[in-house]
Short mmCIF file of C-alpha atoms in Angstrom, two decimals:
data_model
loop_
_atom_site.label_atom_id
_atom_site.label_comp_id
_atom_site.label_asym_id
_atom_site.label_seq_id
_atom_site.Cartn_x
_atom_site.Cartn_y
_atom_site.Cartn_z
CA MET M 1 151.55 138.07 103.73
CA ARG M 2 154.78 136.36 102.60
CA SER M 3 155.54 136.28 98.83
CA ILE M 4 155.09 132.86 97.33
CA ALA M 5 157.21 131.92 94.37
CA PHE M 6 155.57 131.85 91.00
CA SER M 7 156.95 128.34 90.12
CA LEU M 8 155.32 127.31 93.25
CA VAL M 9 151.83 128.69 92.25
CA PHE M 10 151.75 127.19 88.88
CA ALA M 11 152.72 123.48 90.20
CA VAL M 12 150.41 123.45 92.86
CA LEU M 13 147.13 125.20 92.01
CA PRO M 14 146.32 122.91 89.05
CA GLY M 15 146.20 120.02 91.50
CA LEU M 16 143.99 122.15 93.95
CA PHE M 17 141.64 122.89 90.99
CA PRO M 18 142.08 120.06 88.79
CA SER M 19 139.94 121.65 85.55
CA THR M 20 142.28 124.74 85.76
CA GLY M 21 144.70 124.75 83.02
CA ARG M 22 148.23 126.44 83.43
CA ALA M 23 147.26 129.00 80.82
CA ASP M 24 144.25 130.30 83.02
CA VAL M 25 146.74 130.41 86.08
CA SER M 26 149.09 132.54 84.34
CA ALA M 27 146.32 134.98 83.04
CA LEU M 28 145.56 135.84 86.82
CA PRO M 29 147.26 138.68 88.39
CA ALA M 30 150.16 137.77 90.77
CA GLU M 31 148.53 139.11 93.78
CA ARG M 32 145.34 137.32 92.90
CA LEU M 33 147.01 134.14 92.51
CA GLU M 34 148.80 134.46 95.72
CA ALA M 35 145.46 135.23 97.53
CA LEU M 36 143.87 132.12 95.81
CA LEU M 37 146.52 129.93 96.83
CA GLN M 38 146.40 131.09 100.39
CA SER M 39 142.60 130.83 100.50
CA GLU M 40 142.90 127.23 99.21
CA PHE M 41 145.51 126.33 101.97
CA LEU M 42 143.02 127.78 104.66
CA PHE M 43 140.32 125.71 103.26
CA GLN M 44 142.27 122.65 103.41
CA SER M 45 143.20 123.17 107.01
CA GLY M 46 139.57 123.73 107.74
CA GLN M 47 139.65 127.46 108.51
CA PHE M 48 136.41 127.88 105.99
CA ASN M 49 135.76 131.67 107.30
CA GLN M 50 138.99 132.91 106.62
CA ALA M 51 139.30 130.86 103.28
CA PHE M 52 136.00 132.53 102.21
CA SER M 53 137.47 136.01 102.73
CA TYR M 54 139.21 135.67 99.20
CA TYR M 55 135.84 135.19 97.43
CA ARG M 56 134.22 137.92 99.51
CA SER M 57 136.61 140.32 97.87
CA GLN M 58 136.20 139.15 94.13
CA PRO M 59 133.56 140.48 92.22
CA ALA M 60 131.35 137.23 90.92
CA GLY M 61 131.64 138.15 87.42
CA GLN M 62 135.42 137.83 87.30
CA LEU M 63 135.47 134.31 89.05
CA GLY M 64 136.33 131.27 87.04
CA ALA M 65 134.12 128.03 87.28
CA ASP M 66 136.50 126.35 89.65
CA GLU M 67 136.71 129.29 91.73
CA LEU M 68 132.71 129.59 91.81
CA LEU M 69 132.70 126.21 92.75
CA ARG M 70 134.95 126.35 95.64
CA GLY M 71 133.42 129.52 96.73
CA SER M 72 129.75 128.02 96.25
CA GLN M 73 131.08 125.10 98.77
CA LEU M 74 132.11 127.49 101.30
CA ALA M 75 129.27 129.89 101.21
CA THR M 76 126.73 126.84 101.78
CA VAL M 77 128.64 125.70 104.90
CA LEU M 78 128.77 129.28 106.20
CA GLY M 79 125.39 130.17 105.41
CA GLU M 80 126.40 133.18 102.99
CA THR M 81 123.14 133.28 101.20
CA ALA M 82 123.59 136.69 100.16
CA TRP M 83 126.92 135.57 98.27
CA LEU M 84 125.09 132.89 96.40
CA ALA M 85 122.42 135.02 95.31
CA SER M 86 124.66 137.36 93.79
CA LEU M 87 126.04 134.58 91.65
CA ASP M 88 123.15 134.51 89.36
CA GLY M 89 124.06 135.78 86.04
CA ALA M 90 128.13 135.41 86.51
CA PRO M 91 129.45 134.18 83.06
CA ALA M 92 131.16 131.19 84.47
CA LEU M 93 128.27 130.06 86.05
CA ALA M 94 125.97 130.52 82.86
CA ASP M 95 128.57 128.76 80.91
CA ALA M 96 129.52 125.96 83.63
CA THR M 97 129.60 122.23 82.55
CA GLN M 98 130.25 120.86 85.88
CA ILE M 99 127.36 119.32 87.75
CA ASP M 100 128.26 120.77 91.15
CA LEU M 101 128.02 124.29 89.41
CA ILE M 102 124.97 123.76 87.39
CA ARG M 103 123.28 122.52 90.56
CA GLN M 104 124.41 125.91 92.33
CA ARG M 105 122.87 127.70 89.40
CA PHE M 106 119.53 125.80 89.60
CA GLU M 107 119.28 126.36 93.27
CA THR M 108 120.29 130.11 93.11
CA ALA M 109 117.91 130.77 90.63
CA LEU M 110 114.97 129.28 92.35
CA GLN M 111 116.08 131.05 95.56
CA ALA M 112 115.93 134.46 93.65
CA GLY M 113 112.53 133.54 91.75
CA ARG M 114 114.05 133.47 88.59
CA SER M 115 112.04 130.82 86.57
CA ALA M 116 113.84 131.46 83.33
CA SER M 117 117.20 130.84 84.77
CA ALA M 118 116.01 127.92 86.68
CA GLN M 119 115.02 126.42 83.38
CA GLN M 120 117.87 126.84 81.85
CA ALA M 121 119.98 125.17 84.52
CA TRP M 122 117.36 122.37 84.87
CA GLN M 123 117.87 121.50 81.15
CA ALA M 124 121.48 121.67 81.61
CA LEU M 125 121.46 119.28 84.26
CA PHE M 126 119.23 116.81 82.38
CA ARG M 127 121.16 117.03 79.00
CA ASN M 128 124.60 116.95 80.83
CA LYS M 129 126.80 114.09 79.88
CA ASP M 130 127.47 113.16 83.34
CA GLU M 131 125.27 110.58 84.57
CA ARG M 132 124.82 112.34 87.99
CA GLY M 133 122.90 114.91 86.06
CA ILE M 134 119.43 113.54 86.22
CA PRO M 135 119.47 112.41 89.93
CA VAL M 136 120.91 115.84 90.88
CA SER M 137 118.39 117.60 89.08
CA ARG M 138 115.52 115.65 90.39
CA ALA M 139 117.05 116.26 94.16
CA VAL M 140 117.13 119.91 93.55
CA ALA M 141 113.50 120.15 92.42
CA GLU M 142 112.29 117.83 95.43
CA ALA M 143 114.37 119.57 98.11
CA HIS M 144 112.99 123.23 97.05
CA ALA M 145 109.44 122.07 96.10
CA VAL M 146 107.93 123.28 99.32
CA ARG M 147 109.49 126.70 99.70
CA HIS M 148 109.87 127.57 95.83
CA GLN M 149 107.19 125.66 93.99
CA PRO M 150 105.65 128.70 92.19
CA THR M 151 109.22 129.16 90.68
CA LEU M 152 109.47 125.56 90.17
CA ASN M 153 106.11 125.43 88.42
CA ALA M 154 107.02 128.44 86.17
CA ALA M 155 110.35 126.78 85.23
CA LEU M 156 108.47 123.58 84.54
CA GLY M 157 105.91 125.12 82.34
CA LEU M 158 108.90 127.42 80.27
CA TYR M 159 110.69 123.80 79.96
CA ALA M 160 107.65 122.21 78.79
CA GLU M 161 107.00 124.63 76.04
CA ARG M 162 110.43 123.95 74.45
CA PRO M 163 109.92 122.60 70.78
CA ASP M 164 113.40 120.47 71.11
CA LEU M 165 112.08 118.28 74.21
CA THR M 166 113.19 114.57 73.82
CA ALA M 167 110.79 111.85 74.71
CA ALA M 168 113.06 111.13 77.99
CA GLU M 169 112.87 114.77 78.76
CA ARG M 170 109.03 114.94 78.11
CA PHE M 171 108.34 112.22 80.38
CA GLU M 172 110.47 113.61 82.87
CA LEU M 173 108.68 116.70 83.08
CA PHE M 174 105.33 114.66 83.14
CA GLN M 175 106.36 112.91 86.37
CA PHE M 176 106.60 116.43 88.14
CA ALA M 177 103.73 117.90 86.41
CA TYR M 178 101.64 114.97 87.62
CA GLN M 179 103.28 114.98 91.03
CA TRP M 180 102.76 118.50 91.48
CA ARG M 181 99.02 118.32 90.37
CA LEU M 182 99.55 120.63 87.24
CA ASP M 183 97.08 118.63 85.27
CA ALA M 184 96.64 120.45 82.22
CA MET M 185 100.40 120.44 81.66
CA ALA M 186 100.71 116.82 82.65
CA GLU M 187 98.09 115.97 79.93
CA ARG M 188 99.92 117.85 77.22
CA LEU M 189 103.36 116.39 78.21
CA GLN M 190 101.81 112.73 78.00
CA GLY M 191 99.81 113.56 75.01
CA GLY M 192 103.15 114.70 73.30
CA LEU M 193 105.11 111.41 73.74
CA PRO M 194 105.38 109.20 70.82
CA PRO M 195 102.41 106.66 71.11
CA GLN M 196 104.51 103.46 70.89
CA SER M 197 107.39 104.58 73.11
CA ALA M 198 108.54 103.46 76.32
CA GLU M 199 108.10 106.78 77.79
CA ALA M 200 104.48 106.61 76.73
CA ALA M 201 103.83 103.15 78.43
CA LEU M 202 105.65 104.66 81.46
CA ALA M 203 103.39 107.46 81.77
CA ALA M 204 100.25 105.32 81.46
CA THR M 205 101.94 102.98 83.85
CA ILE M 206 102.48 105.84 86.38
CA ARG M 207 98.53 106.87 86.05
CA GLU M 208 97.13 103.09 86.58
CA CYS M 209 99.25 102.67 89.44
CA VAL M 210 98.51 106.01 91.40
CA GLU M 211 94.61 106.20 90.08
CA GLY M 212 93.48 102.74 89.15
CA ALA M 213 93.26 99.35 90.93
CA ALA M 214 96.07 97.23 92.36
CA ASP M 215 95.62 94.43 89.78
CA ALA M 216 95.59 96.99 86.57
CA CYS M 217 98.98 98.44 88.34
CA LYS M 218 100.20 94.96 88.31
CA ARG M 219 99.67 93.99 84.85
CA ARG M 220 101.19 97.17 83.67
CA LEU M 221 104.32 96.73 85.62
CA GLN M 222 104.48 93.05 83.91
CA ARG M 223 104.11 94.52 80.72
CA LEU M 224 107.06 96.81 80.97
CA ASP M 225 110.59 95.49 79.99
CA PRO M 226 113.49 96.96 81.79
CA LEU M 227 115.64 96.40 78.50
CA ASP M 228 113.52 99.24 76.80
CA LEU M 229 114.37 101.92 79.85
CA ASN M 230 117.04 103.83 80.94
CA GLU M 231 118.48 103.58 84.60
CA TRP M 232 116.41 106.57 86.01
CA GLN M 233 113.32 105.47 84.30
CA ARG M 234 113.81 101.86 85.66
CA ARG M 235 114.02 103.63 89.29
CA SER M 236 110.90 105.41 88.51
CA VAL M 237 109.11 102.12 87.86
CA LEU M 238 110.76 100.74 91.16
CA VAL M 239 108.90 103.27 93.08
CA LEU M 240 105.73 102.33 91.53
CA ALA M 241 106.52 98.70 92.37
CA GLN M 242 107.31 99.43 96.02
CA ARG M 243 104.09 101.40 96.49
CA SER M 244 101.98 98.61 94.95
CA GLY M 245 103.34 95.91 97.64
CA ASP M 246 104.12 93.39 94.72
CA THR M 247 106.86 91.68 96.19
CA GLU M 248 107.59 89.95 92.80
CA GLN M 249 107.78 93.28 90.78
CA ASN M 250 109.78 94.94 93.33
CA ARG M 251 112.37 92.17 93.14
CA ARG M 252 112.18 92.27 89.39
CA TRP M 253 112.92 96.21 89.10
CA LEU M 254 115.42 96.18 91.66
CA GLU M 255 117.42 93.35 89.89
CA ALA M 256 117.09 95.64 86.95
CA LEU M 257 119.30 98.43 88.31
CA PRO M 258 122.87 98.34 88.69
CA GLN M 259 123.84 96.18 91.75
CA ASP M 260 125.70 97.98 94.35
CA GLY M 261 125.34 97.75 98.25
CA GLY M 262 122.03 99.52 98.31
CA THR M 263 120.22 97.51 95.74
CA TYR M 264 121.56 94.16 97.27
CA TYR M 265 120.38 95.65 100.71
CA GLN M 266 116.92 96.23 99.28
CA ARG M 267 116.85 92.61 98.24
CA ILE M 268 117.92 91.10 101.14
CA VAL M 269 115.04 93.13 103.01
CA LEU M 270 112.59 91.73 100.22
CA LEU M 271 113.97 88.20 100.89
CA GLY M 272 113.19 88.68 104.57
CA ARG M 273 109.58 89.27 103.94
CA ALA M 274 109.17 86.07 101.63
CA MET M 275 112.01 83.71 102.42
CA ASP M 276 113.20 81.65 99.57
CA ASP M 277 116.42 79.85 100.55
CA ALA M 278 117.23 79.07 96.90
CA LYS M 279 117.11 82.63 95.99
CA ALA M 280 118.96 83.70 99.06
CA ARG M 281 121.93 81.43 98.31
CA GLU M 282 121.87 82.63 94.60
CA LEU M 283 122.14 86.10 96.04
CA MET M 284 125.01 85.22 98.28
CA ALA M 285 126.84 83.95 95.18
CA GLN M 286 126.22 86.84 93.30
CA ILE M 287 127.40 89.17 96.24
CA ARG M 288 130.62 87.08 96.54
CA LYS M 289 131.62 87.59 93.06
CA ASP M 290 130.84 91.08 92.95
CA ALA M 291 134.51 92.80 92.80
CA ALA M 292 132.93 96.17 92.88
CA LEU M 293 132.02 95.87 96.70
CA ASP M 294 134.55 96.55 99.30
CA ASP M 295 135.85 94.64 102.29
CA PHE M 296 133.15 96.23 104.57
CA GLN M 297 130.20 95.93 102.20
CA ARG M 298 130.59 92.21 101.44
CA PRO M 299 130.63 90.63 104.58
CA VAL M 300 127.91 92.79 106.12
CA LEU M 301 125.66 91.69 103.25
CA LEU M 302 126.59 88.16 103.36
CA GLY M 303 126.26 88.22 107.26
CA SER M 304 122.48 89.69 106.77
CA LEU M 305 122.10 86.70 104.40
CA SER M 306 123.34 84.06 106.82
CA GLU M 307 120.87 85.36 109.35
CA LEU M 308 117.80 84.94 106.94
CA LEU M 309 119.35 81.23 106.33
CA LYS M 310 119.78 80.93 110.20
CA ASP M 311 123.22 79.88 109.51
CA TRP M 312 124.56 81.52 112.70
CA PRO M 313 128.21 80.43 112.64
CA GLU M 314 128.75 81.75 109.16
CA ALA M 315 126.85 84.99 110.16
CA GLU M 316 129.21 85.32 113.05
CA THR M 317 132.34 84.84 110.58
CA ASN M 318 130.97 87.46 108.15
CA TYR M 319 130.38 89.94 110.96
CA ARG M 320 133.60 89.62 112.57
CA GLU M 321 135.43 90.07 108.94
CA ALA M 322 133.33 93.28 108.45
CA LEU M 323 134.20 94.80 111.70
CA THR M 324 137.90 94.43 110.87
CA ALA M 325 137.27 97.32 108.26
CA GLY M 326 137.04 99.61 111.27
CA VAL M 327 133.64 101.16 109.94
CA PRO M 328 131.17 102.12 113.07
CA THR M 329 128.14 99.61 112.06
CA THR M 330 125.37 97.79 113.68
CA ALA M 331 127.23 94.72 112.53
CA SER M 332 128.77 94.86 116.07
CA VAL M 333 125.28 94.48 117.21
CA ARG M 334 124.25 91.64 114.73
CA LEU M 335 127.44 89.79 116.11
CA ALA M 336 125.82 89.62 119.30
CA VAL M 337 122.93 88.26 117.88
CA ALA M 338 124.63 85.61 116.05
CA LEU M 339 126.55 84.73 118.93
CA PHE M 340 123.46 84.35 121.06
CA ARG M 341 121.79 82.21 118.41
CA GLN M 342 124.61 79.89 118.82
CA GLY M 343 124.13 79.42 122.55
CA LYS M 344 127.34 81.64 123.36
CA ARG M 345 125.41 83.86 125.68
CA GLU M 346 128.27 85.43 127.71
CA ALA M 347 130.02 86.21 124.80
CA ALA M 348 127.00 87.69 123.24
CA PHE M 349 126.34 90.01 126.52
CA ALA M 350 129.93 91.12 126.65
CA GLN M 351 129.66 92.14 122.78
CA LEU M 352 126.90 93.99 123.75
CA GLN M 353 128.12 95.80 126.58
CA ALA M 354 131.27 96.65 124.76
CA VAL M 355 129.14 98.36 122.16
CA GLU M 356 127.07 100.29 124.62
CA ALA M 357 130.60 101.53 126.39
CA ASP M 358 132.13 102.56 123.01
CA ALA M 359 131.87 106.45 122.75
CA GLY M 360 133.39 106.33 119.08
CA LEU M 361 130.22 104.65 117.83
CA SER M 362 126.91 106.65 117.37
CA GLU M 363 124.29 107.08 119.76
CA GLU M 364 122.01 105.11 117.52
CA ILE M 365 124.24 102.00 117.45
CA ARG M 366 124.86 102.03 121.23
CA ARG M 367 121.35 102.43 122.35
CA ASP M 368 120.59 99.49 119.82
CA ALA M 369 122.92 97.03 121.78
CA PHE M 370 121.27 98.31 124.95
CA GLN M 371 117.62 97.50 123.73
CA THR M 372 118.96 94.32 122.25
CA GLU M 373 120.36 93.30 125.75
CA ILE M 374 117.26 93.90 127.09
CA GLN M 375 115.52 91.67 124.51
CA PHE M 376 117.84 88.72 125.27
CA HIS M 377 117.04 89.03 128.91
CA ARG M 378 113.37 89.03 128.07
CA ILE M 379 114.07 85.72 125.69
CA LEU M 380 116.00 84.18 128.68
CA ARG M 381 112.71 85.12 131.08
CA SER M 382 115.63 86.42 133.48
CA ASP M 383 112.74 87.96 135.69
CA GLN M 384 111.64 84.49 136.77
CA GLN M 385 114.84 83.86 138.37
CA ASP M 386 115.78 87.33 139.68
CA VAL M 387 113.96 90.73 138.65
CA GLU M 388 117.18 92.72 139.61
CA VAL M 389 119.39 91.45 136.70
CA LEU M 390 117.31 93.50 134.20
CA ASN M 391 116.65 96.33 136.76
CA ALA M 392 120.72 96.66 137.05
CA VAL M 393 120.74 96.75 133.12
CA TYR M 394 118.24 99.55 133.03
CA ARG M 395 120.40 101.46 135.86
CA ARG M 396 123.65 100.91 133.96
CA GLY M 397 121.83 102.19 130.75
CA LEU M 398 120.46 105.24 132.63
CA ALA M 399 123.96 105.75 133.85
CA LEU M 400 125.38 105.89 130.21
CA TRP M 401 122.44 108.07 129.21
CA PRO M 402 120.77 110.03 131.93
CA GLN M 403 118.80 112.25 129.24
CA ALA M 404 117.48 109.42 127.73
CA ASN M 405 113.63 109.92 128.76
CA PRO M 406 111.94 107.08 126.83
CA LEU M 407 114.63 104.68 128.52
CA ARG M 408 114.04 106.28 132.08
CA TYR M 409 110.28 105.74 131.30
CA GLN M 410 110.35 102.22 130.49
CA TYR M 411 112.35 101.51 133.73
CA ALA M 412 109.62 103.47 135.56
CA MET M 413 106.75 101.11 134.09
CA ARG M 414 108.88 98.08 135.04
CA LEU M 415 109.08 99.19 138.50
CA PHE M 416 105.25 99.78 138.53
CA GLY M 417 104.80 96.04 137.44
CA GLN M 418 106.99 95.30 140.69
CA ASN M 419 104.60 97.50 142.58
CA ARG M 420 107.59 99.52 143.51
CA LEU M 421 105.73 102.88 143.42
CA GLU M 422 108.04 105.05 145.04
CA PRO M 423 111.08 104.58 142.85
CA ALA M 424 109.11 104.49 139.96
CA MET M 425 107.50 107.85 140.85
CA ALA M 426 110.78 109.20 141.28
CA GLU M 427 111.90 108.24 137.84
CA LEU M 428 108.91 109.91 136.43
CA GLN M 429 109.79 113.00 138.40
CA THR M 430 112.88 113.02 136.94
CA ILE M 431 111.82 112.81 133.45
CA LEU M 432 109.10 115.55 134.09
CA LYS M 433 111.87 117.77 135.62
CA ALA M 434 113.64 117.56 132.42
CA ALA M 435 110.83 117.57 129.96
CA PRO M 436 107.72 119.20 131.79
CA ALA M 437 105.76 118.41 128.46
CA ASP M 438 106.14 114.56 128.45
CA ALA M 439 102.67 113.67 127.72
CA ASP M 440 103.22 109.93 128.60
CA ALA M 441 105.23 110.83 131.85
CA LEU M 442 102.57 113.04 132.91
CA ASN M 443 99.72 110.67 132.34
CA ALA M 444 101.58 107.75 134.28
CA TYR M 445 102.40 110.17 137.22
CA GLY M 446 98.85 111.50 137.48
CA PHE M 447 97.17 108.04 137.10
CA THR M 448 99.28 106.33 139.66
CA LEU M 449 98.37 109.52 142.00
CA ALA M 450 94.59 108.95 141.30
CA LYS M 451 94.46 105.04 141.53
CA GLU M 452 97.14 103.70 143.65
CA LEU M 453 97.98 106.76 145.98
CA ASN M 454 94.16 107.55 146.28
CA LYS M 455 94.84 111.09 145.42
CA PRO M 456 92.41 112.36 142.71
CA ARG M 457 92.74 115.98 143.41
CA ALA M 458 96.57 116.00 143.00
CA ALA M 459 95.94 113.61 140.08
CA PHE M 460 93.93 115.91 137.89
CA LYS M 461 96.42 118.73 136.90
CA PRO M 462 99.29 116.31 135.36
CA ILE M 463 96.52 114.29 133.67
CA ALA M 464 94.65 117.37 132.43
CA GLN M 465 98.11 118.53 131.06
CA ALA M 466 98.60 115.31 129.35
CA PHE M 467 95.10 115.46 127.93
CA LEU M 468 95.91 119.09 126.23
CA LEU M 469 99.20 117.41 124.86
CA ALA M 470 97.78 114.50 123.61
CA PRO M 471 93.97 114.76 123.21
CA GLU M 472 93.67 111.69 120.76
CA GLN M 473 95.80 109.23 122.62
CA ALA M 474 93.49 106.48 124.00
CA GLU M 475 95.54 105.84 127.42
CA ILE M 476 95.34 109.56 128.10
CA LEU M 477 91.71 109.78 127.46
CA ASP M 478 91.17 106.60 129.55
CA SER M 479 93.27 108.29 132.53
CA TYR M 480 91.36 111.73 132.07
CA GLY M 481 87.97 110.18 132.32
CA TYR M 482 88.90 108.06 135.15
CA VAL M 483 90.06 111.01 137.22
CA LEU M 484 86.90 112.84 136.34
CA PHE M 485 84.93 109.96 137.63
CA ARG M 486 86.95 109.92 140.64
CA LEU M 487 86.34 113.81 141.20
CA GLY M 488 82.26 112.96 140.63
CA ARG M 489 82.12 114.35 137.07
CA ASP M 490 80.50 111.33 135.84
CA GLU M 491 78.94 113.02 132.48
CA GLU M 492 82.30 114.51 131.38
CA ALA M 493 83.95 111.40 132.28
CA LEU M 494 81.82 109.12 130.02
CA ILE M 495 82.78 111.21 126.95
CA HIS M 496 86.42 110.81 127.15
CA LEU M 497 86.11 107.14 128.25
CA GLN M 498 83.95 106.27 125.43
CA LYS M 499 86.19 108.05 122.91
CA ALA M 500 89.14 105.89 124.51
CA TRP M 501 87.07 102.94 123.86
CA GLN M 502 86.54 103.49 120.43
CA LEU M 503 90.01 104.36 119.79
CA THR M 504 91.61 101.23 121.51
CA PRO M 505 89.18 98.89 123.42
CA SER M 506 90.86 97.77 126.50
CA ALA M 507 89.84 95.73 129.61
CA VAL M 508 90.87 98.70 131.71
CA THR M 509 88.87 101.38 129.94
CA ALA M 510 85.93 98.60 129.79
CA GLY M 511 86.28 98.48 133.79
CA HIS M 512 86.21 102.39 133.99
CA LEU M 513 83.12 102.75 131.85
CA GLY M 514 81.27 99.95 133.63
CA GLN M 515 81.96 102.00 136.93
CA VAL M 516 80.63 105.20 135.47
CA PHE M 517 77.41 103.71 134.05
CA LEU M 518 76.76 101.77 137.22
CA ARG M 519 77.13 105.13 139.37
CA LEU M 520 74.60 106.76 136.42
CA GLY M 521 72.10 103.91 137.34
CA ASP M 522 72.48 102.12 134.11
CA ARG M 523 73.20 98.49 135.10
CA GLN M 524 72.56 97.03 131.72
CA GLN M 525 75.48 99.39 130.13
CA ALA M 526 77.72 98.39 133.17
CA ASN M 527 77.01 94.72 132.35
CA ASP M 528 77.85 94.94 128.70
CA TYR M 529 80.99 96.48 129.34
CA LEU M 530 81.89 94.12 131.95
CA GLU M 531 81.38 91.29 129.48
CA LYS M 532 83.36 93.26 126.70
CA GLY M 533 86.35 93.70 129.27
CA LEU M 534 86.15 89.99 130.42
CA GLN M 535 86.85 88.95 126.73
CA LEU M 536 89.95 90.87 126.31
CA ASP M 537 91.21 90.27 129.88
CA ALA M 538 89.69 87.99 132.29
CA SER M 539 91.98 88.86 135.15
CA GLU M 540 91.70 92.58 134.97
CA ALA M 541 91.19 93.73 138.74
CA GLU M 542 88.94 96.47 137.46
CA LEU M 543 86.49 94.21 135.94
CA LEU M 544 86.90 91.47 138.84
CA ALA M 545 85.68 94.16 141.33
CA LEU M 546 82.76 95.60 138.94
CA ARG M 547 81.35 92.10 138.64
CA GLU M 548 81.28 91.76 142.72
CA ARG M 549 79.45 95.03 142.69
CA LEU M 550 76.98 93.89 140.18
CA ARG M 551 75.99 90.69 141.76
#
């Protein structure tokens, strides 16, 4: 490797590792300095495996805090779990104050089953001056709860026994003990809270909202004062308010949090459930004045509020402004909605089709645009003028996403509705060729064979496969019962048809049940299901045919 001048090393390395002082750099051997700098250059150029070679070659005990942080980042990306496990006990990691390193220490201890080390890291995160400490500690505990619950339980027990716990720590640990059903530990932690403290009130509120009645939970939430709680305690209360379904308490605790794009959006969602024009305009004014929002967040939020207020020109203006930021977003679809609501139909369809064709956008956004285009055609009742208009939209969508089986299934059902059996069956065959275990496609294919094409023997196999894949789906149970009936297996058919009726009563299933009971000689039951079915759909062909036979 070409030698690097020491002056360059000293000038660049602190910039790459901001917390590394010049004295720390000069203390490293010259060859190691060159290797470290070369590794960082490789990292910056995206050559992660080559960059990690440096960390593989160094004993973990000799790595500094910044080296451990970069090495951990690379190891996580590369899946170097053995290297990560080797860090447990490294001096720089044990003494680290950086949140990312303490997080790494917590995760490594959990993966290695070392509860004492996990407890120490957990406490270091909670007591860290960095405001990210608490949410990071929660994220690690929740992410590892499934695979490493015994170690977490043991770490929690060690932490809970510390004599120097603050009330905030005790409450935080109570939440985990209660969530993980460590009842005795939860009781001890709750009992140790100062009786008149905010933490004691919070713990009682959690129990009331989880175990008690909705009204009791609401009263508890009303008695809590956000000013008595820190941010993360308020977030815990917000979760309770959201679970309670109380819109007013949800709004109250959302407003008690630091306001950013996320909390503003949640407040908009709440307004959408219980619209209040005055509150919407108040929120609009607050968002306009919030200098912390960027040039994308602000217009997107204002566009959503404009939609709630049905101010479509304003919504269009805001969404156009948001799109100038160049961020791939559903604002491109919402712009089309704003155009459509103003009667600008050609512009709305053109906008949606531009989104669908934009490979730079996510598949989710592009398909959202496509489904919105279909919805527009339904609103306009395009089928009443020409069914081929919407058929062409589906074909264009399938040309863009040939592997989109749910979309192809929608198109097949549409073709069935137009009595175009051959092309509909061809679409189902395409689905089944790519996805042989698609229960809905198997069911539709088999039912059509049995009913429309009068081939019950050929229909039995695909419908039986669908039943094995989804034995609790009412539509599939109905098909299975129907094909058994067509094959003369009336008693078996009855079992599945009755279960389908219990799950989802439908006029079609009522007709099938009526036919089975009639063939079994029970005209009373056949008449009963005829009447029940006609109440659901008086035009169902199966029922009309059954009525004629019962006369």
